[in-house]
Each structure stands twice: as structure tokens, then as C-alpha cells.
Short mmCIF file of C-alpha atoms and ligand atoms in Angstrom, two decimals:
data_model
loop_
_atom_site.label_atom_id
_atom_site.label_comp_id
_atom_site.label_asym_id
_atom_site.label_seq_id
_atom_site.Cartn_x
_atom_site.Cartn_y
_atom_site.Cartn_z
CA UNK A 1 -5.46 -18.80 -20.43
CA UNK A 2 -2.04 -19.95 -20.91
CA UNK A 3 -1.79 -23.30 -19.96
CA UNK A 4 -3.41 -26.15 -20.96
CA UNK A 5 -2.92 -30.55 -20.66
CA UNK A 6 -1.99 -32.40 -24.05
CA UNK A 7 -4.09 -36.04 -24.45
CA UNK A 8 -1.37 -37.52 -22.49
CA UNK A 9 -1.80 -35.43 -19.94
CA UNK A 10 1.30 -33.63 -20.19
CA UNK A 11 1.26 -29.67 -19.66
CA UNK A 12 1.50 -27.05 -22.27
CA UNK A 13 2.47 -23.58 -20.96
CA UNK A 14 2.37 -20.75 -22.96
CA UNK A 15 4.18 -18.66 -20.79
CA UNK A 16 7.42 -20.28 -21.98
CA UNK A 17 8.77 -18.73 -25.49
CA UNK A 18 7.34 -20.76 -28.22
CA UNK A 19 7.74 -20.37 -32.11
CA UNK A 20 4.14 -19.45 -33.79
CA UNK A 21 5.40 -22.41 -36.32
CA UNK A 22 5.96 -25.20 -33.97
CA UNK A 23 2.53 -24.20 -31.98
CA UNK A 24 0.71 -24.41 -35.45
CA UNK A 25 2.09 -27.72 -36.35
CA UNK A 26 1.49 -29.36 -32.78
CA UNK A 27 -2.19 -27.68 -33.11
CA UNK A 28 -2.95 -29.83 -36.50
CA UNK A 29 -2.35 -32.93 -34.54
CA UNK A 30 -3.12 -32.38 -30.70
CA UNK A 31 -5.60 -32.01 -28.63
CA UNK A 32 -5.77 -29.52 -25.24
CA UNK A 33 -8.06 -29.54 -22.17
CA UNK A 34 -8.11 -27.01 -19.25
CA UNK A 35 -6.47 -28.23 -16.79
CA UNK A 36 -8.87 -27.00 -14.29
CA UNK A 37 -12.10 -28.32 -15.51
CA UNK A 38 -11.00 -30.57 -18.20
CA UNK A 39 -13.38 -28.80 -20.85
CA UNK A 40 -11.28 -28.97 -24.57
CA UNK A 41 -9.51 -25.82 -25.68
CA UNK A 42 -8.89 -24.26 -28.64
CA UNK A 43 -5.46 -23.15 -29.23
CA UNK A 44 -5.29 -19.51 -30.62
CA UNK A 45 -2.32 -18.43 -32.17
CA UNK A 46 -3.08 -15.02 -33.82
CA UNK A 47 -0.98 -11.94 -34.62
CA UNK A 48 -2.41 -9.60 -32.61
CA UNK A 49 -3.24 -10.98 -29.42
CA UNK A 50 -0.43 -13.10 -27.30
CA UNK A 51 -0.96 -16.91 -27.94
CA UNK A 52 -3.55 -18.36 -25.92
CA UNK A 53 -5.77 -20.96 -25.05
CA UNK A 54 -9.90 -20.52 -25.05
CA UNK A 55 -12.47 -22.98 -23.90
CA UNK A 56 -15.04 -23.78 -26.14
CA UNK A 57 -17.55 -24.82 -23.58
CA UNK A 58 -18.30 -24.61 -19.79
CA UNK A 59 -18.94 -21.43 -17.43
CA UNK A 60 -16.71 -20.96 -14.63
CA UNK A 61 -13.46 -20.92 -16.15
CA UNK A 62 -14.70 -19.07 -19.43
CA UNK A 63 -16.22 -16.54 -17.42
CA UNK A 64 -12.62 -16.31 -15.38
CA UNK A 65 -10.33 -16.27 -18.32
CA UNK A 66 -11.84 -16.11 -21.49
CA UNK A 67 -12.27 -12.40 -21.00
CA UNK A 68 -9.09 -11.09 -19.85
CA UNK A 69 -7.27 -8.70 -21.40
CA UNK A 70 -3.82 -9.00 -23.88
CA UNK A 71 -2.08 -6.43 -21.09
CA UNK A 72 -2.90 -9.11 -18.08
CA UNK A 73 -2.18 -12.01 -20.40
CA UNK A 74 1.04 -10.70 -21.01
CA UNK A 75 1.46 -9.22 -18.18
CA UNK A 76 1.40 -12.47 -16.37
CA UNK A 77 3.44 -14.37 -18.89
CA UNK A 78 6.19 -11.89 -18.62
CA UNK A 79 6.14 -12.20 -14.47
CA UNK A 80 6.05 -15.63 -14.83
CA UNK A 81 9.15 -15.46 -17.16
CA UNK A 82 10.73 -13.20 -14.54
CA UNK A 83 10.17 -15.88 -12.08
CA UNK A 84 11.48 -18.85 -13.73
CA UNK A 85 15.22 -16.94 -15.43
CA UNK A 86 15.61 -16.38 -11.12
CA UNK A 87 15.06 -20.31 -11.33
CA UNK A 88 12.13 -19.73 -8.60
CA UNK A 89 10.10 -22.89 -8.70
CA UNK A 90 6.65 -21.32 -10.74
CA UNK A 91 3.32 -22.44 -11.45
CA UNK A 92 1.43 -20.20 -13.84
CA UNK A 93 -2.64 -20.21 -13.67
CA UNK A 94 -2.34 -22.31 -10.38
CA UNK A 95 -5.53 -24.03 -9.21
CA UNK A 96 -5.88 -24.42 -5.72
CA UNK A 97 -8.85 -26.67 -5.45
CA UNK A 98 -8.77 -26.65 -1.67
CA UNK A 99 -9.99 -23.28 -1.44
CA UNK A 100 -10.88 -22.86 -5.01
CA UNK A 101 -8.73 -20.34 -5.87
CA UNK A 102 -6.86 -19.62 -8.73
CA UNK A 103 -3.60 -17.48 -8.73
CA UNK A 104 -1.75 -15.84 -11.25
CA UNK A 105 1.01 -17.82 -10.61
CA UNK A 106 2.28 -19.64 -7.70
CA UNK A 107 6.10 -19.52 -6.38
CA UNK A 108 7.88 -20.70 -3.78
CA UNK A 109 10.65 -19.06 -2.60
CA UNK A 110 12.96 -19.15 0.79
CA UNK A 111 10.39 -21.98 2.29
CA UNK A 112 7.30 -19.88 1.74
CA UNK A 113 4.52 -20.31 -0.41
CA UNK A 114 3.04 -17.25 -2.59
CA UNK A 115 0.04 -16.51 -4.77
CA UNK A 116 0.88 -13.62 -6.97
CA UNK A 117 -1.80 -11.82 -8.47
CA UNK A 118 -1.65 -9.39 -11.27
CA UNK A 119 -4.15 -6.90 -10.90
CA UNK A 120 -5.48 -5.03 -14.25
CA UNK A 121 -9.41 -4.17 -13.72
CA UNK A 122 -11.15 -2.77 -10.89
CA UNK A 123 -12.25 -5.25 -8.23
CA UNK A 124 -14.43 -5.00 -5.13
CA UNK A 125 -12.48 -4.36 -1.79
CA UNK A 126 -15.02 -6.85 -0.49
CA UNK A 127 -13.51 -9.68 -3.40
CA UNK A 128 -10.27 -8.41 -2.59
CA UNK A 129 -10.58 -9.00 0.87
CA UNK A 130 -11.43 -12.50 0.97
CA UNK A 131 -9.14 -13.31 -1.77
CA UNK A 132 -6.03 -11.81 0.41
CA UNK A 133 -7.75 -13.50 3.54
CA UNK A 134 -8.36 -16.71 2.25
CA UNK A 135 -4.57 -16.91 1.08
CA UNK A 136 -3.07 -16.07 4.67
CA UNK A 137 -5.09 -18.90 6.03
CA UNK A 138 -3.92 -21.23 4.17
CA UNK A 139 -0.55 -20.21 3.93
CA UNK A 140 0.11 -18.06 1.02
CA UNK A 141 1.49 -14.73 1.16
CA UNK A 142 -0.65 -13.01 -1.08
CA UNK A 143 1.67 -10.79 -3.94
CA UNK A 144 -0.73 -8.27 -5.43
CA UNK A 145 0.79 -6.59 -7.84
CA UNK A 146 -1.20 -3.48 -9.84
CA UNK A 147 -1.03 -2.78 -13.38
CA UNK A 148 1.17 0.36 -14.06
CA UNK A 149 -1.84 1.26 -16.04
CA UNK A 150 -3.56 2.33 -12.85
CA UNK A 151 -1.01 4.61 -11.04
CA UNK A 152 -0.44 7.90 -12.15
CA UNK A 153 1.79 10.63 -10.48
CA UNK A 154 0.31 13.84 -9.93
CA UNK A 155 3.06 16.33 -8.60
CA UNK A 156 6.88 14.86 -8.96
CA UNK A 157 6.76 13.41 -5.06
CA UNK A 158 3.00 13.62 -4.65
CA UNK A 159 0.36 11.37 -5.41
CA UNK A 160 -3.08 11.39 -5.51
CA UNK A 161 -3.86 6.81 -4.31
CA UNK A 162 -7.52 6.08 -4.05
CA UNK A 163 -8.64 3.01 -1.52
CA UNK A 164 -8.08 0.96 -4.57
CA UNK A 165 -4.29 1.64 -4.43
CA UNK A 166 -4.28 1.23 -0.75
CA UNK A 167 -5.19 -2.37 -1.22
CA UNK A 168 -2.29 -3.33 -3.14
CA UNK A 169 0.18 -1.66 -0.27
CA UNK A 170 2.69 -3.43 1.43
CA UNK A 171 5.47 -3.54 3.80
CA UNK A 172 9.35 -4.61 4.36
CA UNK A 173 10.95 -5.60 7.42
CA UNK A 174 12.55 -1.58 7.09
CA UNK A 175 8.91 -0.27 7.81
CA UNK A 176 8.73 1.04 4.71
CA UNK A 177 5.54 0.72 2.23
CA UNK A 178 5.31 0.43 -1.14
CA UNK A 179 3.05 -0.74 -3.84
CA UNK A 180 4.56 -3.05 -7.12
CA UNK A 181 3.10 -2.91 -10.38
CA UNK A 182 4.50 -3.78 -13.59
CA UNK A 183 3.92 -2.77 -17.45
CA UNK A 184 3.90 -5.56 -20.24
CA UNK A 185 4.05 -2.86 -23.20
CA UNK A 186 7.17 -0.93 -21.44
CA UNK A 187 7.88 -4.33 -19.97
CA UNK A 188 9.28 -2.38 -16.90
CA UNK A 189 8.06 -2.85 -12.87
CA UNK A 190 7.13 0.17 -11.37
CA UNK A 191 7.56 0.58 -7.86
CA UNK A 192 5.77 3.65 -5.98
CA UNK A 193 7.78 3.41 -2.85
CA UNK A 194 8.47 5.92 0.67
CA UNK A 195 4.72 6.42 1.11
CA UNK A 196 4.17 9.14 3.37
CA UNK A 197 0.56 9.64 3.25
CA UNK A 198 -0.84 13.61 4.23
CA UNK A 199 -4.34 13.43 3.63
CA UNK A 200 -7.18 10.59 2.94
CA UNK A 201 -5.75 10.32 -0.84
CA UNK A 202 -2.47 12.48 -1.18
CA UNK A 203 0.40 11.00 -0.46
CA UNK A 204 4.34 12.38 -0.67
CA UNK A 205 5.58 8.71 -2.85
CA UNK A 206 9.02 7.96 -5.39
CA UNK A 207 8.49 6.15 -8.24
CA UNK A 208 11.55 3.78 -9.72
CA UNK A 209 10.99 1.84 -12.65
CA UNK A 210 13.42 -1.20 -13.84
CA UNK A 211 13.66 -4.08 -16.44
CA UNK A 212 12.82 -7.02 -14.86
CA UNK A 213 16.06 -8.41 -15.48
CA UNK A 214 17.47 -5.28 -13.38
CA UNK A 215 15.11 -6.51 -10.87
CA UNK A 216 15.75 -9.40 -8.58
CA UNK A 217 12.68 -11.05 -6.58
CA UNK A 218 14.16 -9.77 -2.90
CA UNK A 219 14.52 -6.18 -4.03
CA UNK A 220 10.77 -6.51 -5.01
CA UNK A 221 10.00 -8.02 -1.54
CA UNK A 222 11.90 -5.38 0.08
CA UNK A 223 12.25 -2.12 -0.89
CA UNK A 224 14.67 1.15 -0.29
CA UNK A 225 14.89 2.00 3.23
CA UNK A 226 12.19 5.16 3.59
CA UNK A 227 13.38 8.65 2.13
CA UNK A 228 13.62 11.55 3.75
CA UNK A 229 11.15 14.58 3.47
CA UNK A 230 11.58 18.23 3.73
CA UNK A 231 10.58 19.58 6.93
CA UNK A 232 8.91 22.71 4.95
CA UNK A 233 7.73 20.86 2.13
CA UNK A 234 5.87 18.14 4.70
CA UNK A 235 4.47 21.81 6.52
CA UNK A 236 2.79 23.51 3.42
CA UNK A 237 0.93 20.21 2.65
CA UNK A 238 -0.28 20.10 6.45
CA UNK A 239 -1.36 23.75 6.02
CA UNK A 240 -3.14 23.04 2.90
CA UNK A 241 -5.22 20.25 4.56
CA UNK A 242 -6.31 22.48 7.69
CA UNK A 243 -7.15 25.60 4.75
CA UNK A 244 -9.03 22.47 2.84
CA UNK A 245 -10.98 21.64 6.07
CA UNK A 246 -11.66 25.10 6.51
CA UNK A 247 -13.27 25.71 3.00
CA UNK A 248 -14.78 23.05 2.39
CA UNK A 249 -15.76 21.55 5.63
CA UNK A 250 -17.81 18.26 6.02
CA UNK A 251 -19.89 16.56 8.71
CA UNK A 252 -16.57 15.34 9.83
CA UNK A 253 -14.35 18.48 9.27
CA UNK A 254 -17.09 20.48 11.14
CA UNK A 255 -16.97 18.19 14.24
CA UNK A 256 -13.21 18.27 14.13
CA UNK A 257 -13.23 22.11 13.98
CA UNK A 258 -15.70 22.77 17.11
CA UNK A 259 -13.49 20.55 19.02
CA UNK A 260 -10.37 22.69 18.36
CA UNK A 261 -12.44 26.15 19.17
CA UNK A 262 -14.16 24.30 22.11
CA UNK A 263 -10.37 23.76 23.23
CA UNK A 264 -9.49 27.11 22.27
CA UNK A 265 -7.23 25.83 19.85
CA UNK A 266 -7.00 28.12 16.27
CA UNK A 267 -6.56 25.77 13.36
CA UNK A 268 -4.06 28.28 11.55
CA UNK A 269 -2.11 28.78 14.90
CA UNK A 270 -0.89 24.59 15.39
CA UNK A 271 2.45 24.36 16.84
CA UNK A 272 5.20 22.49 14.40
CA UNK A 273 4.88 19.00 16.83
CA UNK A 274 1.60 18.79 15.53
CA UNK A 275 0.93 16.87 12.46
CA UNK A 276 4.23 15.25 12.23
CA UNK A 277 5.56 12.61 9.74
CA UNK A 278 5.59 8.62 11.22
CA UNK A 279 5.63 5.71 9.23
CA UNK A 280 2.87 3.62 10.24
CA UNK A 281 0.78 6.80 9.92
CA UNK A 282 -0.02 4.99 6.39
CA UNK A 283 -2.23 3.09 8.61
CA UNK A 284 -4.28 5.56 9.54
CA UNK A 285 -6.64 7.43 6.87
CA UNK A 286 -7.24 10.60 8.95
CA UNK A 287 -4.79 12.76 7.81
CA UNK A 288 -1.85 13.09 10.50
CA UNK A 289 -2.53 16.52 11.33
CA UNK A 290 -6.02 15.36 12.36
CA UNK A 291 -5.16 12.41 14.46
CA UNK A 292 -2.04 14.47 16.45
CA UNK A 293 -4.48 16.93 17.38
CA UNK A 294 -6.74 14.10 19.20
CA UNK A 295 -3.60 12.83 20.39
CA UNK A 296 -2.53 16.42 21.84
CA UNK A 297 -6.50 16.96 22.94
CA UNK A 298 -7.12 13.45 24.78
CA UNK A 299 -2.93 12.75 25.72
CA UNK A 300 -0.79 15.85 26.46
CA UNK A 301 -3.07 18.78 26.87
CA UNK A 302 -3.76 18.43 30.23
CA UNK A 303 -0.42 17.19 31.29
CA UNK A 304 2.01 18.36 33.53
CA UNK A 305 6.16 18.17 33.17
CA UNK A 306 6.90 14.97 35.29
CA UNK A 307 3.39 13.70 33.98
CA UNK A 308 3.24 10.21 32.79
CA UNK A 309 1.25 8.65 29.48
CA UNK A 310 1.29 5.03 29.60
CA UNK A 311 0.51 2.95 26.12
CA UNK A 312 -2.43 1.75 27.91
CA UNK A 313 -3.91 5.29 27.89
CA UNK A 314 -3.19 5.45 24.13
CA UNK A 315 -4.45 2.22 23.11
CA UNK A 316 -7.69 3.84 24.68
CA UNK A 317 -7.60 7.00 23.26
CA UNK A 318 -7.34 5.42 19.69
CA UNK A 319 -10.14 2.97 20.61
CA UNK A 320 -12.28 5.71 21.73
CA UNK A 321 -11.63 8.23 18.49
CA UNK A 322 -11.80 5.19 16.10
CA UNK A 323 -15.50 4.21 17.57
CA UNK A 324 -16.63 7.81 17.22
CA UNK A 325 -15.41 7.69 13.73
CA UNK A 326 -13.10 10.96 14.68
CA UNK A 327 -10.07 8.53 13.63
CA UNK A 328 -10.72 6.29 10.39
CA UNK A 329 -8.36 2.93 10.53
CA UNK A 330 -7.24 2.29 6.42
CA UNK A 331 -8.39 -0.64 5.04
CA UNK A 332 -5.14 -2.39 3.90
CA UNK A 333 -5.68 -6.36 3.46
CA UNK A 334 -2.34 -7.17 2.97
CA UNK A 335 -1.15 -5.36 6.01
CA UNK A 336 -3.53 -6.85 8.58
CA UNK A 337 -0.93 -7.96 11.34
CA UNK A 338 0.16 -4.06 11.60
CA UNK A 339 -1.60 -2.24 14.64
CA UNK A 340 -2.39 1.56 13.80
CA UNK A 341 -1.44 2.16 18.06
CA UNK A 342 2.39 1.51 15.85
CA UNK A 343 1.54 5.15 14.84
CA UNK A 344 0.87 6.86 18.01
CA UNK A 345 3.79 5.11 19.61
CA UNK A 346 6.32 6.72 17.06
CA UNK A 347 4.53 9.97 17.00
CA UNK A 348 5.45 9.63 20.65
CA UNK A 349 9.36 8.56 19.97
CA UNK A 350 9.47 11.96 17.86
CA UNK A 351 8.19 14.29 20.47
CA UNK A 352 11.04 12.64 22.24
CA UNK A 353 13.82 13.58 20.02
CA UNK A 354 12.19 16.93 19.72
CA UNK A 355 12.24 17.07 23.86
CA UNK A 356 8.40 17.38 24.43
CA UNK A 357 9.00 13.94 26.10
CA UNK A 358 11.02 11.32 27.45
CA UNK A 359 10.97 7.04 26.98
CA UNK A 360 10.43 5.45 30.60
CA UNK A 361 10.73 1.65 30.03
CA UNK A 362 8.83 -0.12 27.23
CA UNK A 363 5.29 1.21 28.25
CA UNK A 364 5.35 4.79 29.40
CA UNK A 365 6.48 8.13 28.62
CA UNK A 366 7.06 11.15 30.78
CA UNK A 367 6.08 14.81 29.80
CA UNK A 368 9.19 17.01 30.15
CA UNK A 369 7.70 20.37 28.99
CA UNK A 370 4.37 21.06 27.32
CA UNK A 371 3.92 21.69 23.73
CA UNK A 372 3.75 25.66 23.23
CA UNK A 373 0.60 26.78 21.65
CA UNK A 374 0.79 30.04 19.64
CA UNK A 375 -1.36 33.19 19.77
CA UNK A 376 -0.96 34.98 16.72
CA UNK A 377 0.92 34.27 13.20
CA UNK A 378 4.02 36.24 14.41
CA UNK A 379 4.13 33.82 17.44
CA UNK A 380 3.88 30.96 15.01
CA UNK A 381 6.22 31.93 12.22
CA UNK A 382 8.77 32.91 15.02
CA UNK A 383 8.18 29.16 17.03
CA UNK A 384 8.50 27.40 13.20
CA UNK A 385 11.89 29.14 12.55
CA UNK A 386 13.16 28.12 15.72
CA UNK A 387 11.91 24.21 15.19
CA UNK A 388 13.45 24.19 12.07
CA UNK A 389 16.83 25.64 13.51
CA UNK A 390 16.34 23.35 16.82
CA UNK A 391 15.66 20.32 14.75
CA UNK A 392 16.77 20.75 10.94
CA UNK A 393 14.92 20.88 7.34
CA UNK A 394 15.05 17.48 7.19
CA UNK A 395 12.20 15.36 9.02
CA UNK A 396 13.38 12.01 9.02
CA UNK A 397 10.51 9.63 9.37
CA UNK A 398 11.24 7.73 12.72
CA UNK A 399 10.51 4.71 13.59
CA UNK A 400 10.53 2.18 16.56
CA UNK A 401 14.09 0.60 15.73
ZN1 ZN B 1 -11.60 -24.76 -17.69
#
């Protein structure tokens, strides 16, 4: 750990820059105790590791930070430093006895209260979870940040984010998502922003990197608006996942398959409105091909021009999919307050700039002409070139504002 009380009971923190002299010197004739359980400390001040305090009795806390790691050690010590040259009022290795937690370091900034946590080993969604939980209840917002270590880009926009990833996402006020991480040995944060997720674990992502003096706290907080993807780019990955399906078809897959012949529907023959880019689609695992064609099955199939879908009707139809397991919800603590009906609804503002449909009010939509379903590839590769003339190569994510 990196902070520790002197006999007097004033606080050491190593997270400040200290000369190895000075520390060795105050060592010969001081004493330290955690602050948290008042055990004594030993003050180690070798070359190799960061400087650092180490208990030489008790359980709890050794077992908490007596193992961690020089990259989270300094990893914290250099966010904390980040903090403090802002002059944001910072407490590194905060106890909250209250709820017994014990953050990375605690900030307060613009009247709220946060509990960042730097994130360098594996934990359990279910620790996670609670963690995240217990800090929205009692007024935290909960800053996860992910060691750099741990993200890895696959393609040059596409990127392969396990559940583990998805726990560390959140949002801006702009709708977009993003996950922060940062690197001690670059000493650089590294922010995988414009999420566009296309199937359970790929994901079209940017990755920008900067010093942390390049990077002030509200930037972190909020991201760059969302970036546009190419229409055809966005298409080959939604063909993929349908060819995927195809050849190596689960339970799942299988179900989702019948349904589509049952409905006569030919999984190479979709029309372009299905499987569309939204935003809040990030809130939904199913990839968005999957989930449009429920949408089009339980929503627009059987609809008429002049036809009304009320948000009722889709709240239902998610309900219904979700408790069949047809649609999987993601499991993103951080971003609890979002509803995944967000996604439908924008799916729903799209098909309106494309046409398909117009806005009645704040709760309805009409159908102004059906979605056309084609019959062979020509049909298909004909009704693509016209979308993309109709509508551009750009598909700019929409949103609700
Ligand atoms: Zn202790």
C-alpha cells in the first residue's frame, strides 16, 4: 500500500514524489501503521519495486494489498498524481468503513463523490457487481478503469471485448460508450471509444492514447461524440455473423434459423434495414442483426402502411424475446439506469429517416411502406445498391436527440 499514519498520527502518502534518501532517513527514526487497521508497517524502499508500505501482521488488509502488483501500485500512484496536478481534492487507498470498502482513490469533483478503481487482475462479475452496486447506493459514481494490459486490438477498428471488458463500459451524456484504461510503464491512458458492438464479442471501437497531462479529468468523463461507420464495412460484418450462424450453428443459432425459414425468411436474402447500427445496441448482446429480425418478425411483418406500433407493443416484444432467451440483455454494472427498449426505439427513428416509418407523438409510430424482402441475390445486390445511393456510405449511428 501507499499510505500509511506516522506515531503522531499524521499521514504518509507515497503517492506524492519522495526522494529514496529522505524516506530512508525518516524510516531510521519513525514508525508507520495502516491506517485502516492500525497493524505496524514496514516501509520498503527498494530499487526495483515502487516504494511501498507492507504490514507485518494481520489478514484482511495483507491479503488486500500486500499482493498487488508494481503495474497497479504504480498505476494508482500515477492516477492519483493525475488527480491532484488538476488540484481535484484526492484520497488515495480510501477506506470507507461504512460499507467497508476500499477504493483506489477517492475524488470529488463538480459536487459528486467518486471511487475510482484501477482494475489489473481478473475479478468475478459477481465481485464486480456488488462493488459497482454498493458504490451507487451510497453515492459514489463508481470509475473503473482497466489496465491497458488487458485490451488488445484485433483488426485496426475491430475488437474482439469479452464480458470482462463489458464491465468496465461506460457512457457520456453524447450516448457514446467507451471504456478508460491507463498504462504505468507507457504512462499513457488509453481510451477504446465509438463502440459499435456487431456480434456477442466483436465490436467496430477507436483507440486514442494520451499523456495524462494531455488529458484533463472531463475529457475522461466524456468522450468524442460517436464516429461514423461505413455503411459497407458495417454490411460485410453483418454478413459474416449470419455465414457464422450458419456454420457453426448452436442451440440458439438453430432456434433463430427455424424461425426465419418458418417465416419464409432466407438468412442470405435480409433486406439492408435489417441489422442496422444504433447506439444503445451496446446494450444488447444479441448481435443487431439478430434482434432486428425479432423486431421485423414480432413488429412490422404483419403490418400494413397506415399501421401503427406503439412503444407499449415494443416494450412487450423485448420482454417476451428476453424471457425466451431469443434476446440476451448485456450485463454492464456501470450502465444500470440505461433501458435496452433505448435500442429498439432508435432502431425505430432510423427506419424513419430511411422512410419505412414515420414518428406520431412521443409513443407511436406509423408504417408508411413495408420493408421489401428479396428473392434471390440479384434482387438483393440490386435493393443494397439502391440503399446505399438512397441513403449514402455513411451510416451515422442515430440517436434519440
Ligand atoms: Zn492494515
Amino acid at each position: 500500500m501507499l499510505t500509511a499514519l506516522t506515531k503522531n498520527g499524521e499521514t504518509l502518502c507515497l503517492g506524492h514524489e519522495h526522494k529514496k534518501e529522505s524516506l530512508v532517513s525518516l524510516r531510521s527514526k519513525e514508525e508507520f501503521f495502516c491506517p485502516i487497521c492500525g497493524e505496524s508497517l514496514l516501509l520498503k524502499l527498494g530499487d526495483h519495486r515502487i516504494f511501498h508500505f507492507a504490514h507485518k501482521r494481520g489478514r484482511t488488509c495483507r491479503e488486500f494489498y500486500d499482493h498487488e502488483s508494481i503495474y497497479h501500485l504504480d498505476g494508482k500512484r500515477q492516477l492519483y498524481q493525475w488527480l491532484i496536478k488538476q488540484n481535484i481534492p484526492a484520497v488515495l487507498e480510501y477506506f470507507d468503513k461504512e460499507i467497508q470498502q476500499r477504493p483506489d482513490i477517492m475524488f470529488k469533483f463538480k459536487g459528486k463523490k467518486y471511487a475510482l478503481e484501477y482494475q489489473c487482475s481478473p475479478i468475478p462479475e459477481e465481485v464486480f457487481s456488488k462493488r459497482t452496486r454498493t458504490y451507487l447506493e451510497n453515492e459514489y459514481i463508481p470509475l473503473w478503469i482497466i489496465a491497458s494490459s488487458h485490451l488488445q486490438q484485433q483488426r485496426r477498428d475491430i475488437d474482439n471485448l469479452t464480458n470482462f471488458h463489458y464491465l468496465f463500459l461506460r457512457s457520456s451524456s453524447l450516448d457514446t460508450f467507451f471504456i478508460p484504461s491507463y498504462c504505468p510503464e507507457k504512462q499513457h491512458f488509453h481510451l477504446v471509444e465509438s463502440i459499435t458492438p456487431f456480434s456477442i464479442k466483436n465490436a467496430f471501437t477507436q483507440h486514442s492514447f494520451y499523456s495524462p497531462d494531455r488529458l484533463e479529468i472531463t475529457r475522461l468523463l466524456a468522450p468524442k461524440p460517436q464516429k461514423s461507420i461505413y455503411m459497407s464495412k458495417w454490411k460485410i460484418e453483418m454478413d459474416r455473423v449470419i455465414q457464422n450462424m450458419i456454420r457453426y450453428p448452436d442451440q440458439g443459432k438453430k432456434r433463430f434459423l427455424l424461425e426465419l425459414y418458418n417465416n419464409c425468411l432466407n438468412p442470405f436474402l435480409l433486406p439492408p434495414e435489417i441489422g442496422l447500427p444504433v447506439p444503445h445496441s451496446i446494450l444488447i448482446q444479441t448481435s443487431p442483426v439478430i434482434w432486428q429480425t425479432y423486431v421485423y418478425l414480432d413488429l412490422l411483418a404483419n403490418k400494413n402502411p397506415g399501421d401503427y406500433i406503439t412503444i407499449q407493443e415494443m416494450k412487450q416484444h423485448l420482454n417476451r424475446r428476453v424471457a425466451r432467451h431469443k434476446v440476451v440483455i448485456r450485463h454492464l454494472p456501470q450502465l444500470r439506469h440505461l433501458n435496452p427498449l433505448l435500442a429498439i426505439i432508435e432502431y425505430f427513428l432510423y427506419l424513419t429517416k430511411l422512410g419505412i416509418l414515420s414518428k406520431m407523438g412521443e409513443t407511436c409510430f406509423q408504417v408508411k411502406q413495408k420493408i421489401w424482402i428479396p428473392h434471390s441475390n440479384r434482387e438483393r445486390d440490386e435493393n443494397m445498391v439502391r440503399f446505399n445511393q438512397k441513403h449514402g456510405s455513411l451510416c451515422k449511428i442515430i440517436n434519440e436527440n
